[in-house]
C-alpha cells in the first residue's frame, strides 16, 4: 500500500516534487504485488510515455492484469486495445468480450462501444436496433459519445424510423461538450425541420 501512496504523491505533487520516473517505479512495485489500481496506473503511464518510453504492449499487458481483477476501467481499455489493435493484435471478438465485461459493471463508454460494434458489425452481426439500445444506455449515463451516436442513428433512421426532431435533440445535447463538431448538422436539421 505504501508503494501506491508514494506513486500517487509523486504524480499529484502532494508534498513531493513531481517525477514521473519515480512514480512509475513505485506503481510498478505495487503492481507486481497485484495491486489493481497500481496496475491500471502503470498501464496508463506505459501507454502515454510517462516516466518511460511509450510502450503499448506493456500498457496492454498491465491493463489485462488489472482487468482480470474486475477493474471496469481496465476492462474497457482492454476492449479498446483489442478493437483498434493498440499494443496487441486487433481482435473484434476479444474487444466485444472485454467491452461486455465493463458494461456488466455499468461502464458508459463500454455501452457506447458495444453500440458502435453493433452499428458497424464488428465482431457481432450488424444490428441497428441493438446499436440504438446500447447508445441509449450510454446516453442515459450522460456520455457525449452516446448522445452524438443517437443523433446519427435518428438522423439516418438506423434501428428506428427517421426522426429529425430526435436527431436535433441529441446533437444539441452533444454540442456543448466540444467533442463533436455538430454545428453544421444542427444547422441542416433546423433548416429541414423549418422548411
Short mmCIF file of N, CA and C in Angstrom, two decimals:
data_model
loop_
_atom_site.label_atom_id
_atom_site.label_comp_id
_atom_site.label_asym_id
_atom_site.label_seq_id
_atom_site.Cartn_x
_atom_site.Cartn_y
_atom_site.Cartn_z
N UNK A 1 0.83 -1.19 0.00
CA UNK A 1 0.00 0.00 0.00
C UNK A 1 0.87 1.25 0.00
N UNK A 2 1.99 1.19 0.70
CA UNK A 2 2.88 2.34 0.76
C UNK A 2 3.36 2.71 -0.65
N UNK A 3 3.58 1.69 -1.50
CA UNK A 3 4.06 1.94 -2.85
C UNK A 3 3.06 2.74 -3.68
N UNK A 4 1.78 2.39 -3.59
CA UNK A 4 0.77 3.12 -4.34
C UNK A 4 0.65 4.55 -3.82
N UNK A 5 0.71 4.72 -2.52
CA UNK A 5 0.64 6.07 -1.95
C UNK A 5 1.84 6.89 -2.41
N UNK A 6 3.02 6.31 -2.43
CA UNK A 6 4.21 7.02 -2.90
C UNK A 6 4.05 7.42 -4.36
N UNK A 7 3.55 6.51 -5.17
CA UNK A 7 3.34 6.80 -6.59
C UNK A 7 2.33 7.92 -6.79
N UNK A 8 1.21 7.87 -6.05
CA UNK A 8 0.19 8.91 -6.16
C UNK A 8 0.72 10.27 -5.72
N UNK A 9 1.47 10.30 -4.63
CA UNK A 9 2.03 11.56 -4.15
C UNK A 9 2.95 12.17 -5.19
N UNK A 10 3.76 11.35 -5.82
CA UNK A 10 4.70 11.86 -6.81
C UNK A 10 3.96 12.33 -8.06
N UNK A 11 2.93 11.61 -8.48
CA UNK A 11 2.15 12.01 -9.66
C UNK A 11 1.38 13.30 -9.37
N UNK A 12 0.76 13.40 -8.20
CA UNK A 12 -0.10 14.53 -7.89
C UNK A 12 0.63 15.68 -7.22
N UNK A 13 1.93 15.58 -7.09
CA UNK A 13 2.75 16.61 -6.48
C UNK A 13 2.30 16.91 -5.04
N UNK A 14 1.86 15.91 -4.32
CA UNK A 14 1.39 16.08 -2.95
C UNK A 14 2.57 16.04 -2.00
N UNK A 15 3.13 17.19 -1.74
CA UNK A 15 4.23 17.28 -0.78
C UNK A 15 5.57 16.83 -1.32
N UNK A 16 5.62 16.40 -2.57
CA UNK A 16 6.89 15.99 -3.17
C UNK A 16 6.96 16.54 -4.59
N UNK A 17 8.15 16.66 -5.10
CA UNK A 17 8.34 17.14 -6.47
C UNK A 17 7.82 16.10 -7.45
N UNK A 18 7.09 16.56 -8.48
CA UNK A 18 6.55 15.63 -9.47
C UNK A 18 7.70 14.99 -10.24
N UNK A 19 7.66 13.67 -10.33
CA UNK A 19 8.70 12.93 -11.01
C UNK A 19 8.07 11.65 -11.56
N UNK A 20 7.77 11.67 -12.85
CA UNK A 20 7.09 10.53 -13.47
C UNK A 20 7.90 9.25 -13.38
N UNK A 21 9.23 9.37 -13.46
CA UNK A 21 10.07 8.18 -13.39
C UNK A 21 9.97 7.52 -12.02
N UNK A 22 9.96 8.33 -10.97
CA UNK A 22 9.81 7.79 -9.62
C UNK A 22 8.41 7.22 -9.41
N UNK A 23 7.41 7.92 -9.93
CA UNK A 23 6.03 7.42 -9.81
C UNK A 23 5.90 6.07 -10.50
N UNK A 24 6.48 5.96 -11.69
CA UNK A 24 6.45 4.70 -12.42
C UNK A 24 7.08 3.58 -11.59
N UNK A 25 8.20 3.89 -10.97
CA UNK A 25 8.90 2.91 -10.14
C UNK A 25 7.98 2.41 -9.01
N UNK A 26 7.34 3.33 -8.30
CA UNK A 26 6.51 2.94 -7.15
C UNK A 26 5.24 2.21 -7.59
N UNK A 27 4.64 2.68 -8.67
CA UNK A 27 3.46 1.97 -9.19
C UNK A 27 3.83 0.55 -9.61
N UNK A 28 5.00 0.41 -10.22
CA UNK A 28 5.42 -0.93 -10.66
C UNK A 28 5.64 -1.84 -9.46
N UNK A 29 6.21 -1.31 -8.38
CA UNK A 29 6.41 -2.13 -7.18
C UNK A 29 5.07 -2.65 -6.65
N UNK A 30 4.09 -1.75 -6.58
CA UNK A 30 2.76 -2.16 -6.09
C UNK A 30 2.06 -3.08 -7.10
N UNK A 31 2.22 -2.79 -8.39
CA UNK A 31 1.59 -3.60 -9.44
C UNK A 31 2.11 -5.03 -9.40
N UNK A 32 3.40 -5.17 -9.18
CA UNK A 32 4.00 -6.51 -9.11
C UNK A 32 3.47 -7.31 -7.93
N UNK A 33 2.96 -6.60 -6.92
CA UNK A 33 2.36 -7.26 -5.76
C UNK A 33 0.87 -7.53 -5.99
N UNK A 34 0.38 -7.20 -7.19
CA UNK A 34 -1.01 -7.49 -7.52
C UNK A 34 -1.99 -6.37 -7.22
N UNK A 35 -1.53 -5.18 -6.90
CA UNK A 35 -2.42 -4.06 -6.59
C UNK A 35 -3.07 -3.55 -7.88
N UNK A 36 -4.38 -3.73 -7.96
CA UNK A 36 -5.14 -3.46 -9.18
C UNK A 36 -5.01 -2.00 -9.65
N UNK A 37 -5.22 -1.04 -8.77
CA UNK A 37 -5.15 0.38 -9.17
C UNK A 37 -3.75 0.74 -9.65
N UNK A 38 -2.73 0.15 -9.05
CA UNK A 38 -1.36 0.41 -9.49
C UNK A 38 -1.11 -0.18 -10.87
N UNK A 39 -1.69 -1.34 -11.13
CA UNK A 39 -1.56 -1.94 -12.46
C UNK A 39 -2.19 -1.03 -13.51
N UNK A 40 -3.33 -0.46 -13.15
CA UNK A 40 -4.03 0.47 -14.04
C UNK A 40 -3.18 1.71 -14.31
N UNK A 41 -2.63 2.29 -13.24
CA UNK A 41 -1.80 3.50 -13.39
C UNK A 41 -0.54 3.19 -14.20
N UNK A 42 0.06 2.05 -13.95
CA UNK A 42 1.26 1.65 -14.67
C UNK A 42 0.94 1.49 -16.17
N UNK A 43 -0.18 0.87 -16.47
CA UNK A 43 -0.61 0.71 -17.87
C UNK A 43 -0.76 2.08 -18.53
N UNK A 44 -1.41 3.00 -17.81
CA UNK A 44 -1.60 4.35 -18.35
C UNK A 44 -0.25 5.02 -18.63
N UNK A 45 0.68 4.88 -17.69
CA UNK A 45 1.99 5.51 -17.85
C UNK A 45 2.74 4.92 -19.04
N UNK A 46 2.72 3.60 -19.18
CA UNK A 46 3.37 2.97 -20.33
C UNK A 46 2.69 3.40 -21.64
N UNK A 47 1.38 3.47 -21.62
CA UNK A 47 0.64 3.83 -22.83
C UNK A 47 0.83 5.26 -23.27
N UNK A 48 1.21 6.13 -22.32
CA UNK A 48 1.37 7.55 -22.63
C UNK A 48 2.80 8.04 -22.52
N UNK A 49 3.72 7.13 -22.26
CA UNK A 49 5.13 7.52 -22.17
C UNK A 49 5.42 8.43 -21.00
N UNK A 50 4.79 8.19 -19.88
CA UNK A 50 5.01 8.98 -18.66
C UNK A 50 6.05 8.28 -17.81
N UNK A 51 7.22 8.89 -17.68
CA UNK A 51 8.28 8.32 -16.86
C UNK A 51 9.03 7.20 -17.56
N UNK A 52 8.73 6.98 -18.83
CA UNK A 52 9.35 5.89 -19.60
C UNK A 52 9.09 6.15 -21.07
N UNK A 53 9.68 5.30 -21.89
CA UNK A 53 9.34 5.33 -23.31
C UNK A 53 7.94 4.74 -23.47
N UNK A 54 7.18 5.30 -24.38
CA UNK A 54 5.84 4.78 -24.67
C UNK A 54 5.97 3.32 -25.11
N UNK A 55 5.17 2.44 -24.47
CA UNK A 55 5.23 1.03 -24.80
C UNK A 55 3.81 0.47 -24.72
N UNK A 56 3.15 0.41 -25.88
CA UNK A 56 1.75 -0.02 -25.92
C UNK A 56 1.57 -1.48 -25.56
N UNK A 57 2.56 -2.30 -25.84
CA UNK A 57 2.46 -3.72 -25.47
C UNK A 57 2.46 -3.89 -23.96
N UNK A 58 3.33 -3.15 -23.27
CA UNK A 58 3.35 -3.22 -21.81
C UNK A 58 2.07 -2.60 -21.23
N UNK A 59 1.57 -1.55 -21.87
CA UNK A 59 0.31 -0.96 -21.40
C UNK A 59 -0.80 -2.00 -21.47
N UNK A 60 -0.91 -2.70 -22.59
CA UNK A 60 -1.95 -3.73 -22.75
C UNK A 60 -1.77 -4.85 -21.73
N UNK A 61 -0.53 -5.23 -21.49
CA UNK A 61 -0.25 -6.30 -20.52
C UNK A 61 -0.75 -5.92 -19.12
N UNK A 62 -0.45 -4.69 -18.69
CA UNK A 62 -0.85 -4.27 -17.34
C UNK A 62 -2.35 -3.98 -17.26
N UNK A 63 -2.94 -3.47 -18.35
CA UNK A 63 -4.40 -3.31 -18.34
C UNK A 63 -5.07 -4.68 -18.19
N UNK A 64 -4.51 -5.69 -18.86
CA UNK A 64 -5.11 -7.02 -18.77
C UNK A 64 -5.03 -7.56 -17.35
N UNK A 65 -3.89 -7.37 -16.69
CA UNK A 65 -3.75 -7.84 -15.30
C UNK A 65 -4.80 -7.17 -14.41
N UNK A 66 -5.00 -5.88 -14.60
CA UNK A 66 -6.00 -5.16 -13.82
C UNK A 66 -7.42 -5.57 -14.22
N UNK A 67 -7.65 -5.77 -15.50
CA UNK A 67 -8.97 -6.19 -15.99
C UNK A 67 -9.37 -7.54 -15.41
N UNK A 68 -8.40 -8.42 -15.27
CA UNK A 68 -8.68 -9.74 -14.70
C UNK A 68 -9.05 -9.66 -13.22
N UNK A 69 -8.76 -8.51 -12.61
CA UNK A 69 -9.17 -8.28 -11.22
C UNK A 69 -10.48 -7.49 -11.16
N UNK A 70 -11.19 -7.46 -12.28
CA UNK A 70 -12.52 -6.87 -12.38
C UNK A 70 -12.54 -5.34 -12.37
N UNK A 71 -11.47 -4.68 -12.75
CA UNK A 71 -11.49 -3.22 -12.92
C UNK A 71 -12.26 -2.91 -14.19
N UNK A 72 -13.40 -2.23 -14.06
CA UNK A 72 -14.21 -1.92 -15.25
C UNK A 72 -13.45 -0.98 -16.19
N UNK A 73 -12.68 -0.05 -15.63
CA UNK A 73 -11.88 0.86 -16.46
C UNK A 73 -10.88 0.06 -17.30
N UNK A 74 -10.18 -0.85 -16.68
CA UNK A 74 -9.19 -1.65 -17.41
C UNK A 74 -9.86 -2.62 -18.38
N UNK A 75 -11.03 -3.11 -18.03
CA UNK A 75 -11.76 -3.97 -18.96
C UNK A 75 -12.14 -3.18 -20.21
N UNK A 76 -12.60 -1.94 -20.00
CA UNK A 76 -12.90 -1.09 -21.16
C UNK A 76 -11.63 -0.85 -21.98
N UNK A 77 -10.52 -0.54 -21.30
CA UNK A 77 -9.26 -0.29 -22.01
C UNK A 77 -8.82 -1.51 -22.81
N UNK A 78 -9.01 -2.70 -22.25
CA UNK A 78 -8.66 -3.93 -22.99
C UNK A 78 -9.53 -4.06 -24.24
N UNK A 79 -10.82 -3.77 -24.09
CA UNK A 79 -11.70 -3.79 -25.26
C UNK A 79 -11.22 -2.83 -26.33
N UNK A 80 -10.83 -1.64 -25.90
CA UNK A 80 -10.35 -0.63 -26.84
C UNK A 80 -9.04 -1.08 -27.50
N UNK A 81 -8.13 -1.63 -26.70
CA UNK A 81 -6.86 -2.12 -27.25
C UNK A 81 -7.11 -3.18 -28.32
N UNK A 82 -7.99 -4.12 -28.02
CA UNK A 82 -8.30 -5.17 -28.99
C UNK A 82 -9.05 -4.60 -30.21
N UNK A 83 -9.91 -3.62 -29.98
CA UNK A 83 -10.71 -3.07 -31.08
C UNK A 83 -9.82 -2.40 -32.13
N UNK A 84 -8.85 -1.60 -31.66
CA UNK A 84 -8.02 -0.88 -32.64
C UNK A 84 -6.65 -1.51 -32.84
N UNK A 85 -6.35 -2.56 -32.09
CA UNK A 85 -5.03 -3.18 -32.21
C UNK A 85 -3.95 -2.34 -31.58
N UNK A 86 -4.24 -1.79 -30.41
CA UNK A 86 -3.31 -0.91 -29.71
C UNK A 86 -2.46 -1.73 -28.73
N UNK A 87 -1.22 -2.02 -29.14
CA UNK A 87 -0.31 -2.78 -28.28
C UNK A 87 -0.58 -4.27 -28.26
N UNK A 88 -1.54 -4.68 -29.05
CA UNK A 88 -1.99 -6.07 -29.07
C UNK A 88 -2.63 -6.31 -30.44
N UNK A 89 -2.68 -7.55 -30.88
CA UNK A 89 -3.27 -7.84 -32.19
C UNK A 89 -4.77 -7.52 -32.18
N UNK A 90 -5.22 -6.83 -33.22
CA UNK A 90 -6.64 -6.49 -33.32
C UNK A 90 -7.48 -7.76 -33.33
N UNK A 91 -8.54 -7.76 -32.51
CA UNK A 91 -9.40 -8.94 -32.40
C UNK A 91 -10.77 -8.46 -31.92
N UNK A 92 -11.73 -8.37 -32.84
CA UNK A 92 -13.06 -7.87 -32.50
C UNK A 92 -13.78 -8.76 -31.49
N UNK A 93 -13.55 -10.07 -31.55
CA UNK A 93 -14.20 -10.97 -30.59
C UNK A 93 -13.72 -10.67 -29.17
N UNK A 94 -12.42 -10.47 -29.03
CA UNK A 94 -11.89 -10.11 -27.70
C UNK A 94 -12.37 -8.72 -27.29
N UNK A 95 -12.46 -7.81 -28.25
CA UNK A 95 -12.92 -6.45 -27.95
C UNK A 95 -14.33 -6.50 -27.36
N UNK A 96 -15.24 -7.19 -28.03
CA UNK A 96 -16.62 -7.25 -27.54
C UNK A 96 -16.68 -7.97 -26.20
N UNK A 97 -15.85 -8.98 -26.00
CA UNK A 97 -15.80 -9.69 -24.72
C UNK A 97 -15.46 -8.71 -23.59
N UNK A 98 -14.40 -7.93 -23.77
CA UNK A 98 -13.97 -7.02 -22.71
C UNK A 98 -14.93 -5.85 -22.54
N UNK A 99 -15.49 -5.34 -23.65
CA UNK A 99 -16.48 -4.27 -23.53
C UNK A 99 -17.69 -4.76 -22.73
N UNK A 100 -18.12 -6.00 -22.98
CA UNK A 100 -19.27 -6.54 -22.24
C UNK A 100 -18.95 -6.70 -20.75
N UNK A 101 -17.71 -7.12 -20.45
CA UNK A 101 -17.31 -7.25 -19.04
C UNK A 101 -17.42 -5.88 -18.36
N UNK A 102 -16.94 -4.85 -19.03
CA UNK A 102 -17.01 -3.50 -18.46
C UNK A 102 -18.45 -3.02 -18.38
N UNK A 103 -19.25 -3.31 -19.40
CA UNK A 103 -20.65 -2.91 -19.41
C UNK A 103 -21.42 -3.58 -18.28
N UNK A 104 -21.08 -4.82 -17.97
CA UNK A 104 -21.73 -5.52 -16.85
C UNK A 104 -21.53 -4.77 -15.54
N UNK A 105 -20.51 -3.94 -15.48
CA UNK A 105 -20.25 -3.15 -14.28
C UNK A 105 -20.72 -1.69 -14.44
N UNK A 106 -21.46 -1.41 -15.52
CA UNK A 106 -22.05 -0.09 -15.69
C UNK A 106 -21.16 0.94 -16.37
N UNK A 107 -20.15 0.51 -17.09
CA UNK A 107 -19.24 1.46 -17.76
C UNK A 107 -19.92 2.05 -19.00
N UNK A 108 -20.18 3.36 -18.97
CA UNK A 108 -20.91 4.01 -20.05
C UNK A 108 -20.13 4.07 -21.36
N UNK A 109 -18.80 4.15 -21.30
CA UNK A 109 -18.00 4.09 -22.53
C UNK A 109 -18.12 2.72 -23.18
N UNK A 110 -18.21 1.69 -22.36
CA UNK A 110 -18.38 0.33 -22.88
C UNK A 110 -19.75 0.20 -23.55
N UNK A 111 -20.79 0.78 -22.95
CA UNK A 111 -22.11 0.76 -23.59
C UNK A 111 -22.01 1.35 -25.00
N UNK A 112 -21.36 2.50 -25.08
CA UNK A 112 -21.23 3.18 -26.38
C UNK A 112 -20.43 2.33 -27.37
N UNK A 113 -19.35 1.73 -26.90
CA UNK A 113 -18.51 0.93 -27.79
C UNK A 113 -19.24 -0.31 -28.30
N UNK A 114 -20.03 -0.92 -27.44
CA UNK A 114 -20.83 -2.08 -27.88
C UNK A 114 -21.83 -1.62 -28.94
N UNK A 115 -22.45 -0.47 -28.71
CA UNK A 115 -23.36 0.09 -29.71
C UNK A 115 -22.66 0.29 -31.04
N UNK A 116 -21.45 0.83 -30.98
CA UNK A 116 -20.68 1.07 -32.21
C UNK A 116 -20.39 -0.25 -32.93
N UNK A 117 -20.04 -1.28 -32.17
CA UNK A 117 -19.73 -2.57 -32.78
C UNK A 117 -20.96 -3.16 -33.46
N UNK A 118 -22.13 -3.01 -32.83
CA UNK A 118 -23.37 -3.48 -33.47
C UNK A 118 -23.70 -2.63 -34.70
N UNK A 119 -23.46 -1.33 -34.61
CA UNK A 119 -23.74 -0.46 -35.76
C UNK A 119 -22.88 -0.86 -36.96
N UNK A 120 -21.62 -1.16 -36.71
CA UNK A 120 -20.67 -1.45 -37.80
C UNK A 120 -20.59 -2.93 -38.15
N UNK A 121 -21.11 -3.79 -37.27
CA UNK A 121 -20.99 -5.23 -37.50
C UNK A 121 -19.58 -5.74 -37.25
N UNK A 122 -18.90 -5.15 -36.29
CA UNK A 122 -17.54 -5.58 -35.94
C UNK A 122 -17.59 -6.58 -34.78
N UNK A 123 -17.27 -7.83 -35.07
CA UNK A 123 -17.25 -8.86 -34.03
C UNK A 123 -18.61 -9.40 -33.67
N UNK A 124 -19.65 -8.79 -34.20
CA UNK A 124 -21.03 -9.21 -33.98
C UNK A 124 -21.78 -8.99 -35.30
N UNK A 125 -22.93 -9.62 -35.42
CA UNK A 125 -23.74 -9.38 -36.61
C UNK A 125 -24.29 -7.96 -36.53
N UNK A 126 -24.20 -7.23 -37.64
CA UNK A 126 -24.70 -5.86 -37.65
C UNK A 126 -26.17 -5.84 -37.26
N UNK A 127 -26.51 -4.97 -36.31
CA UNK A 127 -27.88 -4.90 -35.81
C UNK A 127 -28.13 -3.48 -35.31
N UNK A 128 -28.80 -2.69 -36.14
CA UNK A 128 -29.04 -1.29 -35.79
C UNK A 128 -29.93 -1.13 -34.56
N UNK A 129 -30.88 -2.04 -34.39
CA UNK A 129 -31.77 -1.95 -33.22
C UNK A 129 -30.98 -2.13 -31.92
N UNK A 130 -30.08 -3.12 -31.91
CA UNK A 130 -29.25 -3.31 -30.71
C UNK A 130 -28.27 -2.15 -30.54
N UNK A 131 -27.75 -1.64 -31.64
CA UNK A 131 -26.85 -0.47 -31.56
C UNK A 131 -27.59 0.68 -30.89
N UNK A 132 -28.81 0.93 -31.32
CA UNK A 132 -29.62 2.01 -30.76
C UNK A 132 -29.83 1.82 -29.26
N UNK A 133 -30.14 0.59 -28.85
CA UNK A 133 -30.33 0.29 -27.42
C UNK A 133 -29.07 0.62 -26.61
N UNK A 134 -27.91 0.18 -27.12
CA UNK A 134 -26.67 0.42 -26.39
C UNK A 134 -26.32 1.90 -26.35
N UNK A 135 -26.57 2.62 -27.46
CA UNK A 135 -26.31 4.06 -27.46
C UNK A 135 -27.22 4.76 -26.45
N UNK A 136 -28.47 4.29 -26.35
CA UNK A 136 -29.39 4.87 -25.35
C UNK A 136 -28.86 4.65 -23.93
N UNK A 137 -28.36 3.44 -23.66
CA UNK A 137 -27.80 3.16 -22.32
C UNK A 137 -26.65 4.12 -22.02
N UNK A 138 -25.81 4.33 -23.02
CA UNK A 138 -24.67 5.23 -22.85
C UNK A 138 -25.16 6.66 -22.63
N UNK A 139 -26.12 7.10 -23.43
CA UNK A 139 -26.65 8.46 -23.32
C UNK A 139 -27.32 8.70 -21.97
N UNK A 140 -27.99 7.68 -21.44
CA UNK A 140 -28.63 7.80 -20.13
C UNK A 140 -27.62 8.05 -19.02
N UNK A 141 -26.37 7.71 -19.28
CA UNK A 141 -25.28 7.94 -18.31
C UNK A 141 -24.56 9.26 -18.61
N UNK A 142 -25.18 10.10 -19.45
CA UNK A 142 -24.60 11.39 -19.84
C UNK A 142 -23.28 11.25 -20.58
N UNK A 143 -23.18 10.25 -21.41
CA UNK A 143 -21.99 10.03 -22.22
C UNK A 143 -22.17 10.78 -23.54
N UNK A 144 -21.29 11.75 -23.81
CA UNK A 144 -21.45 12.59 -25.01
C UNK A 144 -21.31 11.79 -26.30
N UNK A 145 -20.55 10.71 -26.29
CA UNK A 145 -20.45 9.87 -27.48
C UNK A 145 -21.79 9.18 -27.74
N UNK A 146 -22.46 8.78 -26.68
CA UNK A 146 -23.79 8.19 -26.81
C UNK A 146 -24.78 9.19 -27.38
N UNK A 147 -24.71 10.45 -26.91
CA UNK A 147 -25.58 11.50 -27.43
C UNK A 147 -25.35 11.68 -28.93
N UNK A 148 -24.08 11.81 -29.31
CA UNK A 148 -23.75 12.02 -30.72
C UNK A 148 -24.21 10.84 -31.58
N UNK A 149 -23.93 9.64 -31.13
CA UNK A 149 -24.30 8.46 -31.92
C UNK A 149 -25.81 8.31 -32.04
N UNK A 150 -26.55 8.70 -31.00
CA UNK A 150 -28.01 8.68 -31.11
C UNK A 150 -28.47 9.69 -32.15
N UNK A 151 -27.84 10.85 -32.17
CA UNK A 151 -28.18 11.85 -33.19
C UNK A 151 -28.02 11.27 -34.59
N UNK A 152 -26.92 10.57 -34.80
CA UNK A 152 -26.67 9.95 -36.12
C UNK A 152 -27.70 8.87 -36.44
N UNK A 153 -28.04 8.05 -35.44
CA UNK A 153 -28.99 6.96 -35.67
C UNK A 153 -30.37 7.51 -36.04
N UNK A 154 -30.83 8.53 -35.30
CA UNK A 154 -32.15 9.11 -35.60
C UNK A 154 -32.13 9.88 -36.91
N UNK A 155 -31.03 10.55 -37.21
CA UNK A 155 -30.91 11.28 -38.48
C UNK A 155 -31.00 10.32 -39.67
N UNK A 156 -30.32 9.18 -39.54
CA UNK A 156 -30.23 8.23 -40.65
C UNK A 156 -31.34 7.17 -40.64
N UNK A 157 -32.14 7.12 -39.57
CA UNK A 157 -33.19 6.12 -39.48
C UNK A 157 -32.64 4.72 -39.32
N UNK A 158 -31.57 4.58 -38.55
CA UNK A 158 -30.97 3.27 -38.29
C UNK A 158 -31.49 2.72 -36.97
N UNK A 159 -32.15 1.57 -37.03
CA UNK A 159 -32.68 0.94 -35.83
C UNK A 159 -33.99 1.54 -35.36
N UNK A 160 -34.47 2.52 -36.10
CA UNK A 160 -35.69 3.24 -35.75
C UNK A 160 -36.15 4.00 -36.99
N UNK A 161 -37.36 4.50 -36.93
CA UNK A 161 -37.81 5.37 -38.03
C UNK A 161 -37.00 6.66 -37.97
N UNK A 162 -36.73 7.24 -39.13
CA UNK A 162 -36.00 8.51 -39.14
C UNK A 162 -36.80 9.53 -38.34
N UNK A 163 -36.12 10.24 -37.46
CA UNK A 163 -36.77 11.24 -36.61
C UNK A 163 -35.81 12.42 -36.47
N UNK A 164 -36.01 13.41 -37.33
CA UNK A 164 -35.10 14.55 -37.35
C UNK A 164 -35.17 15.38 -36.07
N UNK A 165 -36.35 15.40 -35.45
CA UNK A 165 -36.50 16.14 -34.19
C UNK A 165 -35.64 15.48 -33.10
N UNK A 166 -35.68 14.16 -33.03
CA UNK A 166 -34.84 13.44 -32.06
C UNK A 166 -33.35 13.61 -32.39
N UNK A 167 -33.01 13.55 -33.67
CA UNK A 167 -31.62 13.75 -34.08
C UNK A 167 -31.14 15.11 -33.62
N UNK A 168 -31.95 16.14 -33.85
CA UNK A 168 -31.59 17.50 -33.44
C UNK A 168 -31.40 17.58 -31.92
N UNK A 169 -32.31 16.95 -31.18
CA UNK A 169 -32.22 16.95 -29.72
C UNK A 169 -30.87 16.38 -29.26
N UNK A 170 -30.49 15.22 -29.81
CA UNK A 170 -29.26 14.57 -29.36
C UNK A 170 -28.01 15.32 -29.82
N UNK A 171 -28.05 15.88 -31.03
CA UNK A 171 -26.89 16.66 -31.48
C UNK A 171 -26.72 17.92 -30.62
N UNK A 172 -27.84 18.56 -30.26
CA UNK A 172 -27.76 19.76 -29.41
C UNK A 172 -27.23 19.40 -28.02
N UNK A 173 -27.59 18.23 -27.55
CA UNK A 173 -27.09 17.78 -26.25
C UNK A 173 -25.57 17.56 -26.31
N UNK A 174 -25.08 17.05 -27.43
CA UNK A 174 -23.64 16.78 -27.59
C UNK A 174 -22.84 18.05 -27.88
N UNK A 175 -23.49 19.07 -28.42
CA UNK A 175 -22.79 20.27 -28.89
C UNK A 175 -21.92 20.96 -27.83
N UNK A 176 -22.41 21.24 -26.62
CA UNK A 176 -21.60 22.00 -25.66
C UNK A 176 -20.32 21.28 -25.19
N UNK A 177 -20.25 19.99 -25.39
CA UNK A 177 -19.06 19.27 -24.93
C UNK A 177 -17.85 19.61 -25.77
N UNK A 178 -18.08 20.06 -27.00
CA UNK A 178 -16.97 20.41 -27.88
C UNK A 178 -16.26 19.20 -28.47
N UNK A 179 -16.67 18.03 -28.04
CA UNK A 179 -16.03 16.80 -28.52
C UNK A 179 -16.44 16.50 -29.96
N UNK A 180 -17.64 16.88 -30.29
CA UNK A 180 -18.19 16.58 -31.61
C UNK A 180 -18.48 17.87 -32.34
N UNK A 181 -18.10 17.96 -33.59
CA UNK A 181 -18.38 19.13 -34.41
C UNK A 181 -19.75 18.94 -35.04
N UNK A 182 -20.78 19.37 -34.33
CA UNK A 182 -22.15 19.12 -34.78
C UNK A 182 -22.85 20.39 -35.25
N UNK A 183 -22.17 21.51 -35.27
CA UNK A 183 -22.81 22.77 -35.65
C UNK A 183 -23.48 22.68 -37.02
N UNK A 184 -22.77 22.13 -38.00
CA UNK A 184 -23.31 22.01 -39.35
C UNK A 184 -24.51 21.06 -39.38
N UNK A 185 -24.42 19.96 -38.62
CA UNK A 185 -25.55 19.01 -38.54
C UNK A 185 -26.78 19.72 -37.98
N UNK A 186 -26.57 20.50 -36.94
CA UNK A 186 -27.69 21.21 -36.30
C UNK A 186 -28.31 22.20 -37.29
N UNK A 187 -27.48 22.96 -38.01
CA UNK A 187 -27.99 23.92 -39.00
C UNK A 187 -28.82 23.20 -40.08
N UNK A 188 -28.29 22.10 -40.58
CA UNK A 188 -29.00 21.34 -41.63
C UNK A 188 -30.35 20.83 -41.12
N UNK A 189 -30.34 20.26 -39.92
CA UNK A 189 -31.57 19.70 -39.37
C UNK A 189 -32.60 20.79 -39.09
N UNK A 190 -32.14 21.92 -38.55
CA UNK A 190 -33.08 23.03 -38.28
C UNK A 190 -33.69 23.54 -39.58
N UNK A 191 -32.88 23.62 -40.63
CA UNK A 191 -33.39 24.07 -41.93
C UNK A 191 -34.42 23.08 -42.48
N UNK A 192 -34.14 21.78 -42.35
CA UNK A 192 -35.08 20.75 -42.83
C UNK A 192 -36.38 20.79 -42.04
N UNK A 193 -36.28 20.99 -40.74
CA UNK A 193 -37.47 20.97 -39.89
C UNK A 193 -38.33 22.22 -40.07
N UNK A 194 -37.71 23.32 -40.48
CA UNK A 194 -38.46 24.57 -40.63
C UNK A 194 -38.75 24.91 -42.08
N UNK A 195 -38.51 23.96 -42.97
CA UNK A 195 -38.76 24.21 -44.40
C UNK A 195 -40.23 24.03 -44.72
#
